[in-house]
Amino acid sequence: VATRGLDLAQARRREQRLTLGLAPDEQTENNMDSPLRLPAQALYRPTSLGGLQFDSSTELEDLSGGFGQQRAREAVEVGVGVRRQGYNLFVLGPAGLGKRTLVREMLEARAAGEAPPPDWCYVNNFAQPHRPRALRLPPGRGAELRRDMEQFVDELRATIPAMFESEEYRSRAEQIDAQVSEQQEKIFVGLGQESARDNIALLHTPAGFSLAPMRSGEVMAPEEYEKLSEPERERIQTRMGELQEKLQKAIREAQRLQKEKRARIKQLNREMTLFAVGALTEELKTRYGELPEVRTYLDQVQADVLENIEEFRRPEEAQTNILGLPMGEPPSFRRYEVNVLVGDERKVPGAPVVAEEYPTYPNLLGRIEHVARFGTLMTDFALIKPGALHRANGGYLLVDAYKLLTQPYAWEGLKRALSTGEIRTESLGQAWGLISTVALEPEPIPLQSKVVLFGERLVYYLLLAYDPEFGELFKVSADFEDELPRDAEHEMLYARLVATLARREQLLPLSRDGVARVIEQAARWSGDAERMSTQLEGLQDLLREADYLARNAGAAMIGAAQVQQAVDSRARRSGRVREKIHEAILRGELLIETDGERVGRVNGLSVSFVGDYAFGFPTRITANARLGDGEVMDIQREVELGGPIHSKGVMILSSFLASRYSSDRPHSLHASLVFEQTYGEVEGDSASVAELCALLSAIGAFPLRQSLAVTGSVNQHGQVQPIGGVNEKIEGFFDICRARGLTGTQGVIVPAANAKHLMLRRDVVDAVAEGRFHVYAVSTIDDALGLLSGLPAGEPDDEGAYPEGSANFHVAARLLELALVRQAYAQMSIKIKRVRAGKKPEPKPPQPKKPDPKKR
Amino acid sequence: MTATLPAGPRLERVTLAVRQPAPDLLRAAADLARDLQAELAALFVEDRTLLRVAALPITREIGLMSGVSRAFEVPDLERMLRRQAELLREQVAAAAHAGRLAWSFEVRRGDLLEQAMASLAPERAVVLGHRTPRPPAAAREPAPVTAVLDAADAELRALQVALRLAGDQPLTVLLTGAEPEARRAQVEHAFAGRGPRPRIELAPGAALPRLALARRARIVVVSGTILRADRGALAALIDAITAPLILVD
């Protein structure tokens, strides 16, 4: 059994054609009479100018609320309208649909009518300074409180020192001092007089007091003392002992008096200060009378001032100095500051709508900054900085989901804030227990924000599948349509959208045919003649570029010509890779034939994406077949260059082969398939029709036309199914053929289901109209096989036999042949084994009859 | 007293006489010496009476702050005095260096007042402090400089010293001695057009009671002649006041 060569295949086909009564040399290569050939009109659906009742886009009204996104709009309304926990919003859809613009417009319109949120301030917690207190104030009053507290401190710094220098204070302090001093002196003077009566002196020493015997008013000299009689010395010593005890009591009493004096002075200071502080505090409390939290805070401030009067009396002395250098502001006065976290920067009335473009953990939840002072990091409540959640509190926060998920801990932080309903600002190290230094634990701030996430559908569904909290926290999804039906109503809406964008961007107006061409391009973007893409980004770019071209041409309006130029220009700009591939084909480096016939070889079609630019090009697919055990080997998969969907396609065609041709006998085939000259992964099943045709050609040994390229997927029953990128694929093969010269025999076979997707380039459509290129729409593998082989595919008769000479006949015959050969080999093998084992050969089985390919 | 004050007092030396280091007294003495471009002299007096007390076999010392009774021996006292003298010398050197002053340091054994008065001479001032340790007092409130004048030759110099020390702060002048009323007019005249007017009080013939009033002063300046004749008054004054006492002769 040998692989049949081209000559043999051609000879057999000629023979079969003769059998069928066809002329042996007739080449039906152009298939001009094929019912599968699509007319030029089916390749492009122009916009009906009759439906566009205007001459210039200036006549059209603005389109507000996005282009046909009613479902998404309703979802947004529900998401922001339901004021319950978890009713946050995930807006999903591909990038460039204008999701953010539309949602932001809706939110801003709604927020403008909502009450502005309260201000939030952090103030010192005098009882626990590491746990700053959060104060809620009516809008605008946070900054007012900050100013009031600055003024409060300034006034105290001026008032308190002046008060302590007043005559009133001085006289009262002197009075206390004098009273205590007199009492102290009285104690010591009395003791001194008592001791003096016994001729004992009370003397001051460097560290205290001492008692010594006297004679004649002078301290007794040691020699004199020694001369005293023993009883006299004992009397003196006894008396000195008694006096010493009294002296110790006197010292304790003096110390008690001193302590009492300090307390009285402190009380005096409090009284005097309270007079000044109390008046100021009362004034502020009156001003913030309706805010009990602020009143409580002011009481705490007053108490703290009274406890730290000295800092106001001599602030320069309270200032820390190291090596003679002042260490910044006296820290004591910082604690009376008010850190207005939210409220300072608010300029637009209504609820805030905040977009966070860099959603890191601290940018969302706020951060606690530190300042370095002589190598030590210091922080306090004044260094707490707000995050986007603070700024959006009481309003709406817009965040890109992908950016959020790629920032460490940001997603976890946001979820925690939403689930607990409060914003807890802490450093990441603190939150995760990574640092053990003393840090602030600011009082959490209640969160009343709607969070709107924007992302691709994949992100949404992954979160929904793998994060159990996601569904609870983002109960509403707004799914943006990426394409809409291309009917008269939507075409008109699209025209208004074009007009709106042109006005917003201050572009030249578009003429009617210009708008029509834009609508056609929108259909092309969607890859469907009956639908339009809702992509705004690409549309805006197209209009800007067309405007540029029109202005350069001195046109007053953007017409169809400028739109087409812009489309072509974009294709050229992005077409470097496409040109390289086409060049490689034309130079013979990538082996693609566009004429002639080959067995087991077919032109498949691929689509590549470079950024947002897609282009098609042909790829050679080849197949080999030989005796085997039913396996169809996908070489791409064997070398791990085939994706799972591609492998699935190969398995389907393998199943198709077995079920159609070998359902009642061993499928004795080993076939291999490969995409020639591909060095990257091949994915998708859009080549399965081409692969099956190559395989059938290899099995049946009939050649396939290389002037055709084929795309489409096939199911187990041989039905051809639609694929993506059909326009790009057709244009890719057309470009190669045109470069080599259109012969009138070239064309592309596409699934019939893709016919409605065709929005081909004008040059392709023109070539088809002139009969120089063809597009065929097929529904079954037999359709494709017939076009490619030039043979009738052949329908099975009642017994399942194919007409002789048909493509299917060749395949079936070949597979039967292989089955019989395999059976013969199996019997021979058994016989050899018996002989080797010393047994007699079994009786000769009846010889198989010559295969009758008419019977299955 | 003349009707007008001369440009500045002529003092050659300011002597600090103390029994123990006293930073406030030293500061006052150094400031005065710097203002007057005078030499700063320090006199550390080892109290003779105290040494005698320590030599007695039965005496003990009771701590001022602790109230604890402990042995009181001469070697211990001398060692402590030496240490205090060295400490004072260092402080004086530092103050003189800071004020770019000529300075000297001397240790004598005897009575503080005797030694202080011995150092007092025309065109010299002596800064004295309380002789005995006291329980810690509250920080002094701003108070005036008080000058006690007695119509002697040194009166003018004492007044000028007080004026320099007061600067912009209040100044109280106590006039003792003869003809206080007449001298009051002269003092007022002398201060005409010189900023804040001093508060002038008359204390004729009753020096000590009036002087006792000065105990709330920031600095007390006394013309030395008052006290030359009455050592008891000087001792009483020093014991009474907490502020530095500056004797001007």
Tab-separated table of C-alpha atoms in Angstrom, chain A residues 164-165 169-170 173-174 177-178 181 184-185 188 203-213 218-222 224-226 233 236-237 240 244 247-248 251-252 254-255 258 261-262 265 313-314, chain B residues 19-20 47 49-50 52-53 55-70 72 77 80-81 84 131-144 170 199 215-216 239-240:
chain	number	residue	atom	x	y	z
A	164	PHE	CA	0.042	85.128	84.579
A	165	GLU	CA	1.850	88.432	84.428
A	169	TYR	CA	-2.211	86.706	89.633
A	170	ARG	CA	1.078	87.907	91.014
A	173	ALA	CA	0.596	83.810	94.066
A	174	GLU	CA	2.735	85.862	96.393
A	177	ASP	CA	3.951	81.795	98.772
A	178	ALA	CA	4.152	84.121	101.726
A	181	SER	CA	6.916	80.447	103.747
A	184	GLN	CA	7.664	77.002	107.273
A	185	GLU	CA	9.740	79.687	108.919
A	188	PHE	CA	11.976	76.243	112.005
A	203	LEU	CA	22.303	74.979	111.884
A	204	HIS	CA	22.014	74.580	108.135
A	205	THR	CA	24.407	72.145	106.534
A	206	PRO	CA	25.029	71.706	102.798
A	207	ALA	CA	22.432	68.935	102.670
A	208	GLY	CA	20.148	69.646	105.571
A	209	PHE	CA	20.273	70.558	109.221
A	210	SER	CA	22.369	69.764	112.245
A	211	LEU	CA	22.134	70.363	115.973
A	212	ALA	CA	25.149	71.368	118.043
A	213	PRO	CA	25.712	72.377	121.705
A	218	GLU	CA	28.758	80.091	119.755
A	219	VAL	CA	28.911	76.465	118.749
A	220	MET	CA	30.928	74.595	121.342
A	221	ALA	CA	34.392	73.535	120.293
A	222	PRO	CA	35.110	69.791	120.480
A	224	GLU	CA	35.144	72.170	125.338
A	225	TYR	CA	32.656	69.416	124.848
A	226	GLU	CA	35.168	66.816	125.946
A	233	ARG	CA	27.149	65.285	128.027
A	236	ILE	CA	22.928	67.348	125.980
A	237	GLN	CA	22.782	64.182	123.938
A	240	MET	CA	19.618	66.762	121.060
A	244	GLN	CA	16.295	65.803	116.301
A	247	LEU	CA	13.434	68.505	113.524
A	248	GLN	CA	12.538	65.485	111.424
A	251	ILE	CA	11.069	68.820	107.870
A	252	ARG	CA	8.175	66.545	107.013
A	254	ALA	CA	7.729	71.780	105.729
A	255	GLN	CA	7.566	69.365	102.833
A	258	GLN	CA	5.489	72.868	100.135
A	261	LYS	CA	1.630	75.287	98.199
A	262	ARG	CA	2.171	73.641	94.862
A	265	ILE	CA	-0.623	77.421	93.058
A	313	ARG	CA	2.798	80.177	79.820
A	314	ARG	CA	6.243	79.513	78.436
B	19	ARG	CA	29.015	78.894	100.461
B	20	GLN	CA	27.862	76.542	97.734
B	47	ASP	CA	31.905	77.899	106.708
B	49	THR	CA	31.078	77.203	112.119
B	50	LEU	CA	29.941	74.248	110.097
B	52	ARG	CA	33.295	73.068	114.061
B	53	VAL	CA	29.878	71.397	114.208
B	55	ALA	CA	34.131	68.135	114.583
B	56	LEU	CA	31.815	67.531	117.533
B	57	PRO	CA	31.471	63.827	118.331
B	58	ILE	CA	27.732	63.910	118.887
B	59	THR	CA	26.424	65.880	115.903
B	60	ARG	CA	24.509	64.343	113.025
B	61	GLU	CA	23.013	65.732	109.842
B	62	ILE	CA	19.292	65.454	109.081
B	63	GLY	CA	18.576	65.464	105.364
B	64	LEU	CA	16.567	68.365	104.054
B	65	MET	CA	14.528	66.264	101.682
B	66	SER	CA	14.628	62.856	103.317
B	67	GLY	CA	14.573	63.803	106.999
B	68	VAL	CA	17.007	60.947	107.594
B	69	SER	CA	19.645	61.323	110.320
B	70	ARG	CA	23.199	60.462	109.258
B	72	PHE	CA	28.232	64.354	110.090
B	77	LEU	CA	32.266	67.765	105.071
B	80	MET	CA	31.962	67.799	100.033
B	81	LEU	CA	33.217	71.374	100.281
B	84	GLN	CA	31.428	72.047	95.617
B	131	ARG	CA	23.325	81.368	103.285
B	132	THR	CA	21.362	78.296	103.956
B	133	PRO	CA	19.648	75.649	101.904
B	134	ARG	CA	15.897	75.879	101.653
B	135	PRO	CA	13.150	73.539	100.593
B	136	PRO	CA	12.587	73.785	96.817
B	137	ALA	CA	10.492	76.785	95.974
B	138	ALA	CA	8.145	77.374	93.095
B	139	ALA	CA	9.576	79.160	90.095
B	140	ARG	CA	9.858	82.837	90.782
B	141	GLU	CA	7.314	84.999	89.119
B	142	PRO	CA	8.423	88.078	87.201
B	143	ALA	CA	9.197	90.647	89.872
B	144	PRO	CA	10.891	94.006	89.945
B	170	PRO	CA	9.923	97.311	86.662
B	199	ARG	CA	8.197	102.899	91.949
B	215	ARG	CA	12.068	89.639	99.608
B	216	ARG	CA	9.781	89.364	96.554
B	239	ASP	CA	18.120	84.751	105.215
B	240	ALA	CA	14.877	86.448	104.317
